XYZ file of C-alpha atoms in Angstrom:
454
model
C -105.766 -44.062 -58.455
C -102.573 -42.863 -58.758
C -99.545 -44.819 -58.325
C -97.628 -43.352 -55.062
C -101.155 -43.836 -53.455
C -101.564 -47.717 -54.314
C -98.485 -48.560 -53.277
C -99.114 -46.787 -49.793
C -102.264 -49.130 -49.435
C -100.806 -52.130 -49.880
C -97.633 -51.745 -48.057
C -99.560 -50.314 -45.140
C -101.907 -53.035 -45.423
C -99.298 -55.905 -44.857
C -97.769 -54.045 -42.338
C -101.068 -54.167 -40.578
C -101.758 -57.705 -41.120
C -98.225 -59.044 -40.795
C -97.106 -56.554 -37.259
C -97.065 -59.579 -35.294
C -95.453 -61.443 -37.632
C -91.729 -60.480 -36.916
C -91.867 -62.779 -33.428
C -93.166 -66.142 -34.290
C -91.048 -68.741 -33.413
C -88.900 -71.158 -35.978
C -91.373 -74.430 -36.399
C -91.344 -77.420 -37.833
C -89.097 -78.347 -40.955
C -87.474 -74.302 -39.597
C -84.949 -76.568 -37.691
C -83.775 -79.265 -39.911
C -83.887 -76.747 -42.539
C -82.566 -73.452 -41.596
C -80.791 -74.087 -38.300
C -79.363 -77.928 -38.686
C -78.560 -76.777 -41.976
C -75.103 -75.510 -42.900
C -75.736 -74.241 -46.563
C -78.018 -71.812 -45.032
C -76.388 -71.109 -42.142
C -73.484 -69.319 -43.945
C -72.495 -67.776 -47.625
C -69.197 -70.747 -46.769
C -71.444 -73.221 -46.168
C -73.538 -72.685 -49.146
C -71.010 -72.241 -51.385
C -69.458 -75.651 -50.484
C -72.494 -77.258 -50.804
C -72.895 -76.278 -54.500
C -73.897 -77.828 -56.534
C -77.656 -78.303 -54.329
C -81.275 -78.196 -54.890
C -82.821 -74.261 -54.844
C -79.261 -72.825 -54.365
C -81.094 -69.197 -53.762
C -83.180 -69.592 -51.568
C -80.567 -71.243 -49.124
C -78.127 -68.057 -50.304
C -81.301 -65.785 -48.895
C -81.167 -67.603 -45.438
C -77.513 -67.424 -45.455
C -77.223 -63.927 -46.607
C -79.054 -63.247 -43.091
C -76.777 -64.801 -40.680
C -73.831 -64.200 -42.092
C -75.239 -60.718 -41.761
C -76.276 -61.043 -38.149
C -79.900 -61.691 -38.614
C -81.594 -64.120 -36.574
C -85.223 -64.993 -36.223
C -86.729 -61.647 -36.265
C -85.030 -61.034 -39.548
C -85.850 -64.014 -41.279
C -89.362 -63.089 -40.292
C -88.975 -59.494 -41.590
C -87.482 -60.600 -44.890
C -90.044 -62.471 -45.713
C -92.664 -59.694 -45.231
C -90.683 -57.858 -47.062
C -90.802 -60.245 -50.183
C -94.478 -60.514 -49.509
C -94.976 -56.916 -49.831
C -93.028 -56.908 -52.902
C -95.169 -59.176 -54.442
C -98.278 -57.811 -53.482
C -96.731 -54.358 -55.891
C -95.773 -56.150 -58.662
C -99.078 -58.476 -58.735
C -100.797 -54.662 -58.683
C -98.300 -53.431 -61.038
C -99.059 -56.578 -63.284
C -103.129 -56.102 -62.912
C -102.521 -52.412 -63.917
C -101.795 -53.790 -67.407
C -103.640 -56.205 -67.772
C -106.887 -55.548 -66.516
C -107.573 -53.277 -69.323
C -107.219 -55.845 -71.457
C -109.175 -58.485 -69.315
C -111.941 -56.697 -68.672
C -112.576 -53.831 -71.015
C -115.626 -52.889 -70.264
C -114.870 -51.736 -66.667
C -114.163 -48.363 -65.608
C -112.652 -48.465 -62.526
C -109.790 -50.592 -63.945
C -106.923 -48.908 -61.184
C -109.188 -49.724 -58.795
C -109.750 -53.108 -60.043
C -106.074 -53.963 -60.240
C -105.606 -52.229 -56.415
C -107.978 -54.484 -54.914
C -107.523 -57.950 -56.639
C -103.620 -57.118 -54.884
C -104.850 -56.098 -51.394
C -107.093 -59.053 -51.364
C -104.009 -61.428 -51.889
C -101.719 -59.372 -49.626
C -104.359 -59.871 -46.640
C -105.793 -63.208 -47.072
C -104.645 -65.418 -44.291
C -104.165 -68.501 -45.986
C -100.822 -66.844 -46.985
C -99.424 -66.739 -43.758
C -98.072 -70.222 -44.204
C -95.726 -69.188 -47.050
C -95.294 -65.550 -45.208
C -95.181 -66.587 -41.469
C -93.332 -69.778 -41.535
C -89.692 -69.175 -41.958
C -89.154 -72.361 -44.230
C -92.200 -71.445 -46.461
C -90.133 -68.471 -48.128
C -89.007 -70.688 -51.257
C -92.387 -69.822 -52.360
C -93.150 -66.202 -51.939
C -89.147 -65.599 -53.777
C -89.843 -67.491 -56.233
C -93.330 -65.723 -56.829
C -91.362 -62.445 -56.525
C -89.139 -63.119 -59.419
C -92.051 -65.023 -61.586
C -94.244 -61.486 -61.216
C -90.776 -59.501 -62.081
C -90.620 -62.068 -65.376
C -94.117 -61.585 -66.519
C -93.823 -57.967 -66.015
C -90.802 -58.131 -67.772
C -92.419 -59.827 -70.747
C -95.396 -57.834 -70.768
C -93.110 -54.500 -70.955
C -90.928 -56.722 -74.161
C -93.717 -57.278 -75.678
C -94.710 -53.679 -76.121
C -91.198 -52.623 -76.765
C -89.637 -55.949 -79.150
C -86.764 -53.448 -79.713
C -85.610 -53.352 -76.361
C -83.262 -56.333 -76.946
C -82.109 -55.817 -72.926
C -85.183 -55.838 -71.803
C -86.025 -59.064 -74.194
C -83.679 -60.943 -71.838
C -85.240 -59.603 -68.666
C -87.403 -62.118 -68.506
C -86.147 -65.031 -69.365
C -82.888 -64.158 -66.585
C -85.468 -63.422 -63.873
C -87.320 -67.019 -64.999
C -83.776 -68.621 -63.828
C -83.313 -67.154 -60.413
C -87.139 -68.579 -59.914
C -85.928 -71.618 -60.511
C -83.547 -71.406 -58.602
C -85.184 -70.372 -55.813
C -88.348 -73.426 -56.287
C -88.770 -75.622 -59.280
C -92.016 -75.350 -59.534
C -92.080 -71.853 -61.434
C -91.274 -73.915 -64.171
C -94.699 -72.914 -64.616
C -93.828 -68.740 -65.589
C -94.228 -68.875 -69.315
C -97.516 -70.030 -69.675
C -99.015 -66.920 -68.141
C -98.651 -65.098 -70.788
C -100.524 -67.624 -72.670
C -102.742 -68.145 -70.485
C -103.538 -64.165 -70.955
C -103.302 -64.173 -74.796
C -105.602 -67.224 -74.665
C -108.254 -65.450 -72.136
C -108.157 -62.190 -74.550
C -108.699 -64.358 -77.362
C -105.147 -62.945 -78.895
C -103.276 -65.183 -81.771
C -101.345 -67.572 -79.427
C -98.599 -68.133 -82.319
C -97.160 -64.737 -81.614
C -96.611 -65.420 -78.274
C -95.165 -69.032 -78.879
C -92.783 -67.166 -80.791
C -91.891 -64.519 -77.982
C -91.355 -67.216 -75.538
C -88.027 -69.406 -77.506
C -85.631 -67.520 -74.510
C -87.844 -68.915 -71.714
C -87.701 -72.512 -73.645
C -83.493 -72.104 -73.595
C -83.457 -71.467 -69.795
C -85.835 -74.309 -69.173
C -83.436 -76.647 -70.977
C -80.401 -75.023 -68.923
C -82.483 -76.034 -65.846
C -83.093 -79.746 -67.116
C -79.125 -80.360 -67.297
C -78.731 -78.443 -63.820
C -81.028 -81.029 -62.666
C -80.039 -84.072 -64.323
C -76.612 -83.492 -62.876
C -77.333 -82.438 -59.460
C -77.715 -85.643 -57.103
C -79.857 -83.707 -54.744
C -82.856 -83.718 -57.593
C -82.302 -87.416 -57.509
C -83.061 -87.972 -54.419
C -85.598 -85.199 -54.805
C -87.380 -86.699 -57.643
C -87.439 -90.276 -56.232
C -88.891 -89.896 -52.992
C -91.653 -88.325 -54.979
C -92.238 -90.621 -57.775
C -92.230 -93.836 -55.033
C -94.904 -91.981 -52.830
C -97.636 -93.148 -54.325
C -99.031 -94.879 -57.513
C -100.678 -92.941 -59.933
C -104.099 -94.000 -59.255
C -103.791 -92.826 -55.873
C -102.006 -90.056 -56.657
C -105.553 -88.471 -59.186
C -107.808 -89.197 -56.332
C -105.402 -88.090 -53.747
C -105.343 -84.516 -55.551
C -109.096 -84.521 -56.455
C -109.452 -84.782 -52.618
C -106.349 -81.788 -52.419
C -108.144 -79.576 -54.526
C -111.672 -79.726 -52.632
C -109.928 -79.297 -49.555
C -107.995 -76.400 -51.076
C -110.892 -74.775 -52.445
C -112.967 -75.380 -49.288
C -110.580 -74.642 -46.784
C -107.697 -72.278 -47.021
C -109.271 -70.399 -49.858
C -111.782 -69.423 -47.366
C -109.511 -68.683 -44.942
C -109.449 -71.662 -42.760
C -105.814 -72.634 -42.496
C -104.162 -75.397 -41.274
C -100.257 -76.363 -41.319
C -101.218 -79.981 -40.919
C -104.465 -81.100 -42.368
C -105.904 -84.256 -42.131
C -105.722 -85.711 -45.699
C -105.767 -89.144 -47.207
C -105.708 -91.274 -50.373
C -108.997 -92.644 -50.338
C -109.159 -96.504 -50.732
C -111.879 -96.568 -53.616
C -113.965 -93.652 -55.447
C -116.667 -92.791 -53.123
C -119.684 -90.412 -53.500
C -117.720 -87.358 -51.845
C -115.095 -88.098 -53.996
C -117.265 -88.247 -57.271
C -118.978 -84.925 -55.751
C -115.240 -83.299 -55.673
C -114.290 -84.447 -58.708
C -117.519 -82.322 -60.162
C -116.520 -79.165 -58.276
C -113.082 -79.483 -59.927
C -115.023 -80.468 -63.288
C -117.425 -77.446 -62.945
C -114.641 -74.669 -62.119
C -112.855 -75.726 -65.101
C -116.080 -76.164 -67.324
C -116.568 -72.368 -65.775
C -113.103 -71.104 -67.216
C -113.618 -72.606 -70.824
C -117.428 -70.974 -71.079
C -116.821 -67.791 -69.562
C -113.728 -66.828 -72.379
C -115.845 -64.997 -74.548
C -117.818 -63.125 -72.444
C -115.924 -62.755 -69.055
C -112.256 -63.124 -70.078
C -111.162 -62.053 -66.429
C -113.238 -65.134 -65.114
C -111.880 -67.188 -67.306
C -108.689 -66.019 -66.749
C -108.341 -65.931 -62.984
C -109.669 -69.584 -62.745
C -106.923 -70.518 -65.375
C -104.354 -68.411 -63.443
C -105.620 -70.601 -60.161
C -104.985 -74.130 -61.468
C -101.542 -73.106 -63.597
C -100.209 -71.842 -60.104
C -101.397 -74.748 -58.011
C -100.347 -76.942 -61.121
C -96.628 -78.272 -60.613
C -97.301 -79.036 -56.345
C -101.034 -80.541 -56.497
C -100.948 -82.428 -60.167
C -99.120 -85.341 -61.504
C -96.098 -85.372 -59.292
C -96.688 -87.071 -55.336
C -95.971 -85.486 -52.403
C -95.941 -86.749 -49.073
C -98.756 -84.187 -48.078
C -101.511 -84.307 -50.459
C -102.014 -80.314 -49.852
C -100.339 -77.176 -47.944
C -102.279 -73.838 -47.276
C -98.326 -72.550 -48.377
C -98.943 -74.365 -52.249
C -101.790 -71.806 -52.167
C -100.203 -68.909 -51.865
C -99.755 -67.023 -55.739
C -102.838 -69.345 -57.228
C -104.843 -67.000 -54.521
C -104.132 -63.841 -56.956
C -106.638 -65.500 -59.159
C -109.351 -65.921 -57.001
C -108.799 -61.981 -55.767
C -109.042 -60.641 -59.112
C -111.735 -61.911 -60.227
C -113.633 -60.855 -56.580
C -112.433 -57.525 -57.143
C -113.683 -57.503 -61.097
C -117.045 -58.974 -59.924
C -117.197 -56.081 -57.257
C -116.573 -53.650 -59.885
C -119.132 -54.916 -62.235
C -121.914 -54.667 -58.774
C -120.133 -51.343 -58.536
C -121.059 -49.985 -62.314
C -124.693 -49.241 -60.891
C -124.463 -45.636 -59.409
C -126.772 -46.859 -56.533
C -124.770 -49.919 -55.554
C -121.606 -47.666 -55.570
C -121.649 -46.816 -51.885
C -122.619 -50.356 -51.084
C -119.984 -52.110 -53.072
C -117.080 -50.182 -51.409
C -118.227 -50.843 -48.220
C -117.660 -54.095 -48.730
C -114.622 -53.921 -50.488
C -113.647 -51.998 -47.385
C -115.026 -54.798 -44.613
C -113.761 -57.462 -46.954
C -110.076 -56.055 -46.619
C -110.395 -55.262 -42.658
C -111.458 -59.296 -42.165
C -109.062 -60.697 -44.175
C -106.244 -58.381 -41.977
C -107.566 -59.273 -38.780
C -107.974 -63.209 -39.685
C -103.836 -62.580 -40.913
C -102.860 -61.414 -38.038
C -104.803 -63.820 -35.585
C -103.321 -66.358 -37.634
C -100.228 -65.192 -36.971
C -100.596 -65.312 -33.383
C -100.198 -69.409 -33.909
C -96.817 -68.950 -35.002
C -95.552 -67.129 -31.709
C -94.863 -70.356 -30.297
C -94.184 -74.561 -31.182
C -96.841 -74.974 -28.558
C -99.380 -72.683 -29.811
C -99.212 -73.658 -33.617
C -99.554 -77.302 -32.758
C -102.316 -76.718 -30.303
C -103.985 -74.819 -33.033
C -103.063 -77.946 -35.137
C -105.070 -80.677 -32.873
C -108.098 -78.557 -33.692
C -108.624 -78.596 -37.320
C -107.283 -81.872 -37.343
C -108.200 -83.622 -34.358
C -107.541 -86.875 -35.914
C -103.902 -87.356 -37.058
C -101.227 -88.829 -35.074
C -98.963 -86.875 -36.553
C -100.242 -83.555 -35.449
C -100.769 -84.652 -31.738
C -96.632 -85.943 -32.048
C -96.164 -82.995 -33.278
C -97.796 -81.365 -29.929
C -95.973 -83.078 -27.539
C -92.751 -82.542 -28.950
C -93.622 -79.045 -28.521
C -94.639 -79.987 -24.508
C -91.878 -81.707 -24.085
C -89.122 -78.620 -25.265
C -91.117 -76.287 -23.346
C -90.635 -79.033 -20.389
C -94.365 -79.810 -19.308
C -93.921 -83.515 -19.010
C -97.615 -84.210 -18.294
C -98.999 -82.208 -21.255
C -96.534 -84.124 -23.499
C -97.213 -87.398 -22.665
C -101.330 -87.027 -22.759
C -100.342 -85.652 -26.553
C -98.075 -88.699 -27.370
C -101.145 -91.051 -25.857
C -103.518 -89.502 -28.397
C -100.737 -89.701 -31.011
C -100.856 -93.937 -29.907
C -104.315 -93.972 -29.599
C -104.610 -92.879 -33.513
C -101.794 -94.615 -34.586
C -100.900 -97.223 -32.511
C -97.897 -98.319 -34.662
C -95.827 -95.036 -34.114
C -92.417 -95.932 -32.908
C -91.777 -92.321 -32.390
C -94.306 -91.644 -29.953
C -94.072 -95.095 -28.039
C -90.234 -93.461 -27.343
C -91.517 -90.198 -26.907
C -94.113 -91.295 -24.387
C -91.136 -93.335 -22.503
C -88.851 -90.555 -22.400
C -91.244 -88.410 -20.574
C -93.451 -90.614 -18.398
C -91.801 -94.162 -18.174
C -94.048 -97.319 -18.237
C -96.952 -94.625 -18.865
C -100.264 -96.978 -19.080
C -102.975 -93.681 -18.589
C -106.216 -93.497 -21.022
C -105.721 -91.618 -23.848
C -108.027 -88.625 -22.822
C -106.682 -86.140 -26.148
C -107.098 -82.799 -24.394
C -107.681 -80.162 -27.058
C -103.970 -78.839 -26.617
């Protein structure tokens, strides 16, 4: 397919999926964030509040008001970025398919889908959607423009400006999220799946090793990581953090992967190993049991699982979080999982009869993931809406239902607000917040918790 044609696709296709998009409402952390936030409320404000933790993302946010931008165009930006990504992760399958999987011949087509699969899939909408998930999808925009960069150094080891491509776009990632820390092991992770000499690549890769040591001192002497760091490393013991994130990954794998999304889900360290524990910890076991056997003879399987865990790596590994797991974490592991659907179609696809059959599919496959975008979407048009959305997939947490009447209470319907902060009590009955909540809107309330869906 040629290239002015693929790019048509997919930017049409997020347009599609994303239209209602440019509306939702700012939401959760968007406030405290963004709005009570004066390093990205202004290029001033930023700049005196260097140095800070992900300096450029805050200088995107800031970029946009001092601009005149409001919600709408924090919104649009960040389909924008999505889009981007969704070209260079089809740009970056172009070359590398090939390679991957030799014996297809439909490779364009291979590398067109495997994108258009991750540019529709809903559980994106979370990094997309969400104003404050954007750290993300910029950093993934300047990790694909590194790899690319890499790839096209590799080819050309002459090119000593392009040589330095790479490694420059590898620092504005990290500036954007720490967590692309995890950039130069793709490419060996794709010498390793084409069963390449990894020693080569090692080699290749000394630039990438300088700006992570750049970024250590940046750290080190920023007191924002400090704080950063230490909230993290006193959430949880380590114990609790492997079963915590053996739990994470099921849920990821389960859930959002297949589309069911969720800005709050219910998740919690488990006391003690139990038997769906033990039966998680297989599934993990199995996929990467999968990855290590397929190698030789389905390097693109072996690869996209590989691809999957590196991505999901630095947010859902050794490090604790508050959250075990975020649809938003998600968000560039899901290129694995889409090319190796889209290589698996393609091999279906090989047989002249099942030709007509397999791009159907493709086709339907596409048009479902679009539609469940977009009604995703539609949660974001309002605090009240997301939240209510919330209560449903996780009926169960008190912060969720707190989170609800909040949203009640700004849109001023007393009643609904307090029957949310009364389920928020009834789960937690501990929660200071909500015991003030609850007075604030319906003093000396003593109703039933009842915990109306919404």
């Amino acid at each position: 397919m040629r290239s002015r044609a693929a790019i048509i696709i997919l930017v049409a296709g997020v347009l599609a999926a994303y239209a209602n998009a440019y509306t939702a409402a700012y939401q959760f952390d968007d406030f405290a964030a963004i709005l009570a936030n004066p390093s990205a409320r202004s290029v001033a404000g930023w700049w005196s509040s260097l140095p800070g933790i992900r300096p450029l993302l805050k200088l995107s946010f800031a970029l946009t008001f001092d601009l005149g931008g409001g919600a709408v165009a924090i919104h649009a930006t960040n389909v924008v970025i999505h889009g981007v990504n969704a070209i260079l992760l089809w740009a970056l399958w172009r070359r590398w398919v090939p390679r991957l999987a030799p014996s297809l011949e439909n490779d364009r087509g291979v590398a067109l889908l495997g994108a258009l699969l991750f540019a529709l899939h809903p559980a994106a909408t979370e990094a997309v959607t969400y104003a404050s998930g954007r750290s993300i999808p910029l950093a993934a925009t300047f990790m694909l423009g590194a790899v690319l960069a890499d790839d096209a150094a590799r080819e050309r080891p002459s090119r000593r400006a392009l040589a330095w491509t790479g490694p420059a776009l590898f620092a504005l990632a990290l500036a954007v999220r720490e967590t692309a820390l995890v950039m130069p092991l793709v490419p060996l992770l794709r010498a390793w799946a084409c069963d390449e000499p990894l020693r080569a690549t090692l080699r290749r890769l000394w630039p990438y090793a300088l700006v992570l040591a750049a970024a250590l001192v940046a750290v080190l002497a920023t007191p924002g990581y400090h704080v950063f760091f230490g909230v993290s490393l006193g959430t949880r013991a380590p114990a609790e953090q492997l079963m915590g994130q053996v739990l994470a990954h099921a849920y990821l794998a389960t859930h959002p992967l297949l589309g069911i999304t969720n800005i709050d889900p219910d998740l919690r360290v488990p006391p003690a190993w139990s038997a769906p524990l033990v039966a998680s910890a297989l599934l993990l076991a199995a996929a990467v049991t999968a990855m290590f056997a397929s190698r030789r003879r389905l390097p693109w399987l072996a690869f996209a699982i590989g691809w999957y865990f590196l991505q999901l790596a630095p947010a859902n590994s050794l490090l604790p979080r508050l959250d075990l797991a975020n649809d938003r974490h998600l968000y560039l592991a899901l290129a694995g999982p889409a090319l190796a659907l889209a290589c698996a179609l393609a091999r279906i696809g090989e047989r002249i009869a099942a030709r007509p059959f397999v791009r159907v599919v493709a086709c339907a496959l596409c048009a479902a993931l679009a539609v469940a975008t977009s009604m995703r979407n539609a949660d974001y048009r309002s605090e009240v809406a997301l939240w209510q959305a919330t209560v449903r997939e996780s009926p169960r947490k008190a912060r969720a239902w707190l989170n609800l009447g909040y949203a009640h209470r700004v849109d001023g319907d007393a009643a609904r607000a307090a029957a949310a902060y009364r389920c928020a009590l009834a789960l937690e009955p501990a929660n200071a917040q909500a015991a003030i909540n609850l007075e604030l809107v319906s003093p000396g309330d003593a109703m039933p918790a009842t915990c109306p869906a919404g």
